[in-house]
PDB file of C-alpha atoms in Angstrom:
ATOM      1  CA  UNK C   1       4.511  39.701 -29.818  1.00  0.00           C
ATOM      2  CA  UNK C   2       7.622  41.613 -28.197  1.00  0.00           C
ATOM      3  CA  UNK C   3       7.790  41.399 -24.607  1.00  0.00           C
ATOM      4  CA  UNK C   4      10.732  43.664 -23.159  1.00  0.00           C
ATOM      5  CA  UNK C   5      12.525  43.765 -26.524  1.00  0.00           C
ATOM      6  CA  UNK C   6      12.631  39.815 -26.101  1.00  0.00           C
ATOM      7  CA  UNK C   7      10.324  37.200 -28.631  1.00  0.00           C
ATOM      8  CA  UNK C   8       8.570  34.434 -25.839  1.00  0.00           C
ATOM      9  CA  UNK C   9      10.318  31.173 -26.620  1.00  0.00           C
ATOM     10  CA  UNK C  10       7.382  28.992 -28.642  1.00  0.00           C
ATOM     11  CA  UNK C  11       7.071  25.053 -28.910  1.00  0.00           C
ATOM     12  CA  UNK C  12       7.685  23.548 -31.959  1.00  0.00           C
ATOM     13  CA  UNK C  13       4.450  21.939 -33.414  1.00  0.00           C
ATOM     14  CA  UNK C  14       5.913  18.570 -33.347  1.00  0.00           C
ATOM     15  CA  UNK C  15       6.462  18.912 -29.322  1.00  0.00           C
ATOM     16  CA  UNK C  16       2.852  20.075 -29.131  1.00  0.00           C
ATOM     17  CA  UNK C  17       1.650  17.078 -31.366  1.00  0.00           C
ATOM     18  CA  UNK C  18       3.779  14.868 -28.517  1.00  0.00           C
ATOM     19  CA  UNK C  19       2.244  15.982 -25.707  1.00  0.00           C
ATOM     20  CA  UNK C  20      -1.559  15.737 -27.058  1.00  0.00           C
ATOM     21  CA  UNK C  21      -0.722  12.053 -28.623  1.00  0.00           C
ATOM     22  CA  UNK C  22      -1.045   9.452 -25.948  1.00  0.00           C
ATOM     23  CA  UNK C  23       1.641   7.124 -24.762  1.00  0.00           C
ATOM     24  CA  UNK C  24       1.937   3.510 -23.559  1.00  0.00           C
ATOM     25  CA  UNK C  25       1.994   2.874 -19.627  1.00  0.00           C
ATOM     26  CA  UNK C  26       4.969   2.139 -19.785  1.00  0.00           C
ATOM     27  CA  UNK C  27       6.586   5.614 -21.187  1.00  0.00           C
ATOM     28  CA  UNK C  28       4.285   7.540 -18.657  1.00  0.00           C
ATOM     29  CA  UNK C  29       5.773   5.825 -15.705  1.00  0.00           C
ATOM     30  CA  UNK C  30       9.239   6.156 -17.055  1.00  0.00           C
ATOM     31  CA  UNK C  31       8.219  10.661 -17.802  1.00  0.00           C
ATOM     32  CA  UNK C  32       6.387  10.821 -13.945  1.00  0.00           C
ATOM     33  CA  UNK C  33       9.674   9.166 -12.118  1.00  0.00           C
ATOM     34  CA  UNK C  34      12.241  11.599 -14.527  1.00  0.00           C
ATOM     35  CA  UNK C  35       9.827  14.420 -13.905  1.00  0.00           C
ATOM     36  CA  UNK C  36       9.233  14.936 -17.587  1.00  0.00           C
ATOM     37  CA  UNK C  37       5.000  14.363 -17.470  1.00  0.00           C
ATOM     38  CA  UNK C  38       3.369  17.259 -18.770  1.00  0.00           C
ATOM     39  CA  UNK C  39      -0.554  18.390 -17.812  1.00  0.00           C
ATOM     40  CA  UNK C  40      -3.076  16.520 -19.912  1.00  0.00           C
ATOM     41  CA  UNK C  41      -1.008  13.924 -20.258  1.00  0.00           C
ATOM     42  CA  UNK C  42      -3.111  10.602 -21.794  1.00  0.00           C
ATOM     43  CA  UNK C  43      -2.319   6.704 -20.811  1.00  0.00           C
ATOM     44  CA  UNK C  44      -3.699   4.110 -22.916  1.00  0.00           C
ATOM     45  CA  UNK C  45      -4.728   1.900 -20.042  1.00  0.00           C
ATOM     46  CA  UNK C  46      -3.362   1.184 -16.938  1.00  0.00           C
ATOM     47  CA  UNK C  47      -0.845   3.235 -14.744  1.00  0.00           C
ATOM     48  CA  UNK C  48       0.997   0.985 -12.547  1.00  0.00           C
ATOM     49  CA  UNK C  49       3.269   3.662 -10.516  1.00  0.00           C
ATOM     50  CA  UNK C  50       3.600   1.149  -7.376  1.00  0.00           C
ATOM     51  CA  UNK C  51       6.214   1.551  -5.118  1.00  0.00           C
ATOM     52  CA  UNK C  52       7.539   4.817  -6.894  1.00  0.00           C
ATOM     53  CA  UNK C  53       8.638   6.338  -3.322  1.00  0.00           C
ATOM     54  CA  UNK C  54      10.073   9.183  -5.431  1.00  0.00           C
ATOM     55  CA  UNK C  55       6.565  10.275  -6.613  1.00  0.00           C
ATOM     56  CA  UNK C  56       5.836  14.028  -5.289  1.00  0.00           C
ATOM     57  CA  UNK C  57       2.585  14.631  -7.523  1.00  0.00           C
ATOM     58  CA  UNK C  58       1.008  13.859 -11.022  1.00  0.00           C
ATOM     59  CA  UNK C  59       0.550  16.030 -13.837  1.00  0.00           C
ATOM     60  CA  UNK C  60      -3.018  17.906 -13.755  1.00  0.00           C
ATOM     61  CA  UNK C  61      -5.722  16.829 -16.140  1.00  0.00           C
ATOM     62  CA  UNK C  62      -3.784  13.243 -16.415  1.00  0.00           C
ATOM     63  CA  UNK C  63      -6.199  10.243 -17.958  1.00  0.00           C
ATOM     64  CA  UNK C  64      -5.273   6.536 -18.181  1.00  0.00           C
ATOM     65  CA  UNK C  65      -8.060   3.609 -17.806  1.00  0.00           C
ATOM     66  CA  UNK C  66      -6.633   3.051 -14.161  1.00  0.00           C
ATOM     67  CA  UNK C  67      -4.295   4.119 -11.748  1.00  0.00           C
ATOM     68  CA  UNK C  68      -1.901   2.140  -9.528  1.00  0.00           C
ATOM     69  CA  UNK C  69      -0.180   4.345  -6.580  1.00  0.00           C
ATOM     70  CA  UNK C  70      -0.083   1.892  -4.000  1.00  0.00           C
ATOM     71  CA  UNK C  71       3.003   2.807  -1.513  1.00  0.00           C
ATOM     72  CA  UNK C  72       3.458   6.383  -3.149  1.00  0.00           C
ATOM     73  CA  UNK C  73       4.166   7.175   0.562  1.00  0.00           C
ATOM     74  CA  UNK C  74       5.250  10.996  -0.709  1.00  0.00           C
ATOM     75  CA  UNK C  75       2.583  11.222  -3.167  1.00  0.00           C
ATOM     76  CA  UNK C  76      -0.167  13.230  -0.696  1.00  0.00           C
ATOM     77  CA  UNK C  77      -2.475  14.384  -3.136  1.00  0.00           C
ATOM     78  CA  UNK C  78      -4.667  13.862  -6.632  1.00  0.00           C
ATOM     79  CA  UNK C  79      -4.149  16.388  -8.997  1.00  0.00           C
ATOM     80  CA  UNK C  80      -6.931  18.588 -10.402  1.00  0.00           C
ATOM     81  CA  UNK C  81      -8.874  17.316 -13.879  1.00  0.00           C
ATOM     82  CA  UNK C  82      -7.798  13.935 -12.649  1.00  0.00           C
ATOM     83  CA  UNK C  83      -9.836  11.243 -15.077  1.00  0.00           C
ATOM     84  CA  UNK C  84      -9.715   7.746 -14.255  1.00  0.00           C
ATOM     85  CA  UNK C  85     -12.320   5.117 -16.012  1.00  0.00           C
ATOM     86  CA  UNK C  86     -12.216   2.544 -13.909  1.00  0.00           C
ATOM     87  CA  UNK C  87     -10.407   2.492 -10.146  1.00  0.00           C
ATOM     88  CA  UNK C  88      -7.334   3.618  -8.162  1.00  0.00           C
ATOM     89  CA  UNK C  89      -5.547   1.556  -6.311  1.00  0.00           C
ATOM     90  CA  UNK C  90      -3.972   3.173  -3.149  1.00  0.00           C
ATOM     91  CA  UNK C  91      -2.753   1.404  -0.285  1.00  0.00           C
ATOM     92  CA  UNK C  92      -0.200   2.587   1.413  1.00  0.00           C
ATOM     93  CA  UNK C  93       0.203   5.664  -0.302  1.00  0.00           C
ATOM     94  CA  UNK C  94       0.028   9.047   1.227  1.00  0.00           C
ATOM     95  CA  UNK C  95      -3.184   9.936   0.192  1.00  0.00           C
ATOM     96  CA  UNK C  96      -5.443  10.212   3.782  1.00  0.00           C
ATOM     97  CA  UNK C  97      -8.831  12.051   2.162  1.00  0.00           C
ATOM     98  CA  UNK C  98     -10.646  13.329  -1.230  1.00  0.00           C
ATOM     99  CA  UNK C  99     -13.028  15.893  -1.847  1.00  0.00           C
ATOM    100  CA  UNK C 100     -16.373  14.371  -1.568  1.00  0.00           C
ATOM    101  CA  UNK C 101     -18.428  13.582  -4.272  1.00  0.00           C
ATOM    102  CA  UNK C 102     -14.751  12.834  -5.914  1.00  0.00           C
ATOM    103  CA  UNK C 103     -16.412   9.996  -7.964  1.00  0.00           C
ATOM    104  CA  UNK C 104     -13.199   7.650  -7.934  1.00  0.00           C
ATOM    105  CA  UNK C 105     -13.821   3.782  -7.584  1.00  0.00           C
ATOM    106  CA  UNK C 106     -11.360   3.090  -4.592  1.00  0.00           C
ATOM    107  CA  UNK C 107      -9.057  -0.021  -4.148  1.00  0.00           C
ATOM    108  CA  UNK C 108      -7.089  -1.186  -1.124  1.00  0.00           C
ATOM    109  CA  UNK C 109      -5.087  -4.158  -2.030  1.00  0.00           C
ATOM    110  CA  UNK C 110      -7.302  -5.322  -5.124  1.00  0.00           C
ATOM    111  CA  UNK C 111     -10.436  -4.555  -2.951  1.00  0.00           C
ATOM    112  CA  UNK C 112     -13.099  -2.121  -3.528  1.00  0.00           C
ATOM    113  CA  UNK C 113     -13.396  -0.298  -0.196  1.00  0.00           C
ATOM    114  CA  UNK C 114     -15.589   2.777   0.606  1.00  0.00           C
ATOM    115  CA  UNK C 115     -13.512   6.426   1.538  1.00  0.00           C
ATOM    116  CA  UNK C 116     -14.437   5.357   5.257  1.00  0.00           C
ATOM    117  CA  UNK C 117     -12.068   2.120   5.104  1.00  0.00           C
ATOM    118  CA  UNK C 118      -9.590   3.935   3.113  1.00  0.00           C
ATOM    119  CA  UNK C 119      -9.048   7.145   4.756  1.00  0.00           C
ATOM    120  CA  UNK C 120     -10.840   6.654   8.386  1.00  0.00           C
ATOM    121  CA  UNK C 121      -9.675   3.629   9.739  1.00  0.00           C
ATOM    122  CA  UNK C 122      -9.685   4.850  13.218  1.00  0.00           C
ATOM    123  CA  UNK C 123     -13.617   3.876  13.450  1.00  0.00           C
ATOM    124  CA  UNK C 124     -12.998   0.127  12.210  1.00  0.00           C
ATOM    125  CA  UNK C 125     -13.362  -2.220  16.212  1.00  0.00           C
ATOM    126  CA  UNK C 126     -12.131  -5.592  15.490  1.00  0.00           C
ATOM    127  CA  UNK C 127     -15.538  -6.609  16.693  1.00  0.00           C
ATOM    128  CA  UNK C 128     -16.617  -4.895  13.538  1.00  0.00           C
ATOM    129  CA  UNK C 129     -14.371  -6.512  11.627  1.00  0.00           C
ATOM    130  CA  UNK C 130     -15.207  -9.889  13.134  1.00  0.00           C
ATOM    131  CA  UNK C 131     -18.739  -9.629  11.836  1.00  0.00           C
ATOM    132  CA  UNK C 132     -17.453  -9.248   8.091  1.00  0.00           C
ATOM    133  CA  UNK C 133     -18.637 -12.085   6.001  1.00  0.00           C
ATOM    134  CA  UNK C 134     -16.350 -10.859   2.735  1.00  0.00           C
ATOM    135  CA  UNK C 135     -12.484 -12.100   3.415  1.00  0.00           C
ATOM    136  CA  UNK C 136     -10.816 -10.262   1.296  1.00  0.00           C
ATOM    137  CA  UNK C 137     -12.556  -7.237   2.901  1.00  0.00           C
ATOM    138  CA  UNK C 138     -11.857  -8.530   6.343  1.00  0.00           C
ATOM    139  CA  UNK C 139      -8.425  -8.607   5.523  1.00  0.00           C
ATOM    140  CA  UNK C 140      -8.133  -5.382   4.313  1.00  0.00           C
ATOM    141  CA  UNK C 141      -9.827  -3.434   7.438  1.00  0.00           C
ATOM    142  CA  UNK C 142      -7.778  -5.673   9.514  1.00  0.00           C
ATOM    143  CA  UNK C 143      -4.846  -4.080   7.889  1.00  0.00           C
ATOM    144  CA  UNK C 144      -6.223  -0.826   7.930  1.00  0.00           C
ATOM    145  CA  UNK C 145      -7.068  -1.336  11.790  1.00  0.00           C
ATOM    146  CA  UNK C 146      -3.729  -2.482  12.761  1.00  0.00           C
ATOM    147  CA  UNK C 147      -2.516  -6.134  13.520  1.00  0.00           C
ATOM    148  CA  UNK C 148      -1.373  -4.792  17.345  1.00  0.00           C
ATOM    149  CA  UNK C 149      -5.157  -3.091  18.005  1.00  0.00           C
ATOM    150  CA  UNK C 150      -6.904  -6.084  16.697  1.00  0.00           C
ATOM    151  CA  UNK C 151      -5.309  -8.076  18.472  1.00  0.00           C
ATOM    152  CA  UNK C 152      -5.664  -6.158  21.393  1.00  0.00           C
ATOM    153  CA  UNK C 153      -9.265  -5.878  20.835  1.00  0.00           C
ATOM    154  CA  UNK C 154     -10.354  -9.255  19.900  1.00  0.00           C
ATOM    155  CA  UNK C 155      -7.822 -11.669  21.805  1.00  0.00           C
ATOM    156  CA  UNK C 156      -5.987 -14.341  20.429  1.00  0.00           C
ATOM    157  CA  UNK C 157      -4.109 -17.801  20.631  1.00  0.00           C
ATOM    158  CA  UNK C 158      -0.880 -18.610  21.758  1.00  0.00           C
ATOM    159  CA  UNK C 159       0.842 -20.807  20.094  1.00  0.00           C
ATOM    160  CA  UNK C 160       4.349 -21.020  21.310  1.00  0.00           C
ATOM    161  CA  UNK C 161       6.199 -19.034  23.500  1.00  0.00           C
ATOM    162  CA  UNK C 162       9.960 -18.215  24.315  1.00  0.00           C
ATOM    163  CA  UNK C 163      12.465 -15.399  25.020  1.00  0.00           C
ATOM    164  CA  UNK C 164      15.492 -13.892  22.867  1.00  0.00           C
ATOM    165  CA  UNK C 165      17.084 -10.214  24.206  1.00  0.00           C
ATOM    166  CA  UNK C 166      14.039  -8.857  23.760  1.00  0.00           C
ATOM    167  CA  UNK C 167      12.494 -11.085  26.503  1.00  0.00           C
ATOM    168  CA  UNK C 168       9.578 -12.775  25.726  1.00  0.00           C
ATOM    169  CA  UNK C 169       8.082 -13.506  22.383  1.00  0.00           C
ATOM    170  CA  UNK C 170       4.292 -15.079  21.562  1.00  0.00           C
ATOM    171  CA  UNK C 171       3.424 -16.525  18.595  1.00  0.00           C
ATOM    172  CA  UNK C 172      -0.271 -16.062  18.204  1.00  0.00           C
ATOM    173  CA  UNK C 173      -3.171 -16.618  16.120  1.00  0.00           C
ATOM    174  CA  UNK C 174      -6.670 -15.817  15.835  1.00  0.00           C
ATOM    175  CA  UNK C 175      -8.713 -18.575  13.975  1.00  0.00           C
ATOM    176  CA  UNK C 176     -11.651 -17.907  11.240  1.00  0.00           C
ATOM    177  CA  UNK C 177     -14.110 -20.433  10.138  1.00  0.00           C
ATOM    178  CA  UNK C 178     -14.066 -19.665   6.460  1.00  0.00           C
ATOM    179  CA  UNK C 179     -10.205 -18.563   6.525  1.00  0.00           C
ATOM    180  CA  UNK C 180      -7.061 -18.830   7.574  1.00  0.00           C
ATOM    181  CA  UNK C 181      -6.114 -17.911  10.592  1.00  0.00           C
ATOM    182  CA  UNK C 182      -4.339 -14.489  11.411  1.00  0.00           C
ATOM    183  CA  UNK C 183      -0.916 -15.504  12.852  1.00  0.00           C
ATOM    184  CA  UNK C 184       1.760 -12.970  14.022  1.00  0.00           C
ATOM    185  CA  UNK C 185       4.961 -12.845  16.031  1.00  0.00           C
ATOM    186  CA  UNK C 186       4.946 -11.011  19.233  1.00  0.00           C
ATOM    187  CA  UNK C 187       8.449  -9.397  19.895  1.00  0.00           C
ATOM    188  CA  UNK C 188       9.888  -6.627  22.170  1.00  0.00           C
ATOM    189  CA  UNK C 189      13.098  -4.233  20.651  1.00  0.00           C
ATOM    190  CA  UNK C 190      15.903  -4.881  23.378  1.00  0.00           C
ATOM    191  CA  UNK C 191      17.003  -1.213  22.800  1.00  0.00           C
ATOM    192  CA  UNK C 192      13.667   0.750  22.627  1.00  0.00           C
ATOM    193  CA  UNK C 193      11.209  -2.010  24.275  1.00  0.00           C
ATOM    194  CA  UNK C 194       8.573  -1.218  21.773  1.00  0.00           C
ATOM    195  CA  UNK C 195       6.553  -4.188  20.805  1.00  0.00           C
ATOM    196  CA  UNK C 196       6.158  -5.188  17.229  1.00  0.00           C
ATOM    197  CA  UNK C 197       3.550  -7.771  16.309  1.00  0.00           C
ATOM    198  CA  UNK C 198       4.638  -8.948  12.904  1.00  0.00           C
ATOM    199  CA  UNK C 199       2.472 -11.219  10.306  1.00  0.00           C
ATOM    200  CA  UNK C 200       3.753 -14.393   9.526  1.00  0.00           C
ATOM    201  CA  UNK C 201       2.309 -17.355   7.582  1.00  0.00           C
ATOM    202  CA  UNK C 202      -0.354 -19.591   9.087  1.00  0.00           C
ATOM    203  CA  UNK C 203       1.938 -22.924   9.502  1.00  0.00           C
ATOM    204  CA  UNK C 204       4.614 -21.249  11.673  1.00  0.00           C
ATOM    205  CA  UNK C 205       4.388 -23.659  14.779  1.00  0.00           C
ATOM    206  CA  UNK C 206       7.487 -21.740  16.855  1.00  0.00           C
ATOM    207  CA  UNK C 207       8.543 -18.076  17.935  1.00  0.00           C
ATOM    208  CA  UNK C 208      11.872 -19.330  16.139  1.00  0.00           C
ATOM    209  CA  UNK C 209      10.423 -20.037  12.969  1.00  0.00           C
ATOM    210  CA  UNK C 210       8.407 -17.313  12.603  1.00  0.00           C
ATOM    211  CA  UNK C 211      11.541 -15.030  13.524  1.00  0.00           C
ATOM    212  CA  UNK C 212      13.608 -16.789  10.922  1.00  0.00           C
ATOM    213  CA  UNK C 213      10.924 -16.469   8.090  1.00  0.00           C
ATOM    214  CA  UNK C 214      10.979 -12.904   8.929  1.00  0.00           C
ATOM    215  CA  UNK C 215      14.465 -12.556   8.766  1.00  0.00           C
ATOM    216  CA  UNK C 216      14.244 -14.332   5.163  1.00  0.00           C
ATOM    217  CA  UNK C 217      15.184 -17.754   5.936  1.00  0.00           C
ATOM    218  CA  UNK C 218      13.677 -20.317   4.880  1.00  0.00           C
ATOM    219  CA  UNK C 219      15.338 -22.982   6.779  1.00  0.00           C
ATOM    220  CA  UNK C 220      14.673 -21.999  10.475  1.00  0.00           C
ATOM    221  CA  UNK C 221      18.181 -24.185  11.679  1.00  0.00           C
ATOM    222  CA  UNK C 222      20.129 -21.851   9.687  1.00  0.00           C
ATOM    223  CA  UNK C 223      18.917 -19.131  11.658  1.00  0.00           C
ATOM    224  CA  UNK C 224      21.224 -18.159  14.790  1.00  0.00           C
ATOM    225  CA  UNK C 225      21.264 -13.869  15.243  1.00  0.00           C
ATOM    226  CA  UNK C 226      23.851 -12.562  18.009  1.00  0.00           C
ATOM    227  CA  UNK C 227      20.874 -10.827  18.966  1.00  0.00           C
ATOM    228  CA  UNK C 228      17.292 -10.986  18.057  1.00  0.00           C
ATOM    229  CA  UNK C 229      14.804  -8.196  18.385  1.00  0.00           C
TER     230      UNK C 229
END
């Protein structure tokens, strides 16, 4: 069919066979990051795009068995004929709702969590989340809360205490019976005087050695910033 005087530019049937054949997990992450997927793509099995900060949207009518877009910050939305088998995972990634009745099996952090947890953590208390009896749960709406509002909500231990530029810094922890405790690091930015409460592992006994674990070191003596924030 003419169009203009000009003959409409026609895919080759081996490019068509391409894009109906499916392709390994690995070759679809490697098309979605160079912007190469096409619609109906098919995965055989998992999609693991974690991380892939780069990620604006997915190709419509996509299928794989599941779907990894944990910390697709930019990635905002599903695309339409979306068909996942099993679950998506998708903490931290800029997804904040789904149409309801959307079907999906959620995941934040490897755990099964209802739309509620995963897109309306504003009406998680920490007393709620005190109550939980699942841990990995608890952990997850605790992240989802916020480590500064539960602790503001619920209390906590201190630990050790000392100053750096900042002034001073708590390190504090919030036992569980059938866990281990929640420990953070307490710090005020010299320059802006926000305060950060930062996670740190359970045996940090001092301000110090949290600080240097969260500055990477392992060895807390080799740790000596001009300034520390």
């Amino acid at each position: 069919m003419m169009s203009n005087g000009r003959v409409p530019k026609k895919r080759s049937p081996q490019k068509q066979r391409e894009n109906y054949e499916p392709v390994s997990p690995q070759l679809a992450r490697k098309l979605l990051l160079e912007h190469r997927a096409w619609d109906g793509m098919r995965v055989l099995g998992h999609l693991n795009l974690s991380g892939a900060i780069e990620l604006y949207n997915l190709p419509e009518n996509l299928t794989c068995e599941s779907l990894d877009i944990s910390d697709c910050v930019n990635l905002t939305n599903l695309p339409q004929g979306l068909h996942v088998t099993r679950w998506i995972e998708l903490a931290g990634s800029g997804i904040t709702s789904l149409g309801e009745g959307h079907g999906f099996i959620l995941r934040w952090r490897g755990v099964e969590v209802s739309d509620s947890i995963a897109f309306a953590s504003q009406s998680i208390t920490g007393q709620d989340i005190l109550k939980i009896d699942n841990v990995e749960l608890r952990r997850v709406l605790i992240e989802r809360l916020g480590y500064e509002t539960f602790l503001q909500q619920v209390g906590g231990l201190v630990r050790d205490r000392d100053q750096d530029a900042g002034g001073e810094r708590q390190l504090i922890y919030i036992p569980f019976e059938d866990d281990e405790p929640l420990m953070v690091l307490k710090v005020t930015c010299p320059s802006t005087a926000h305060i950060h409460i930062l996670r740190v592992p359970p045996y940090m006994q001092t301000c110090h050695q949290a600080a240097a674990w969260v500055a990477g070191f392992t060895n807390p003596d080799d740790y000596h910033p001009l300034i520390e924030a």
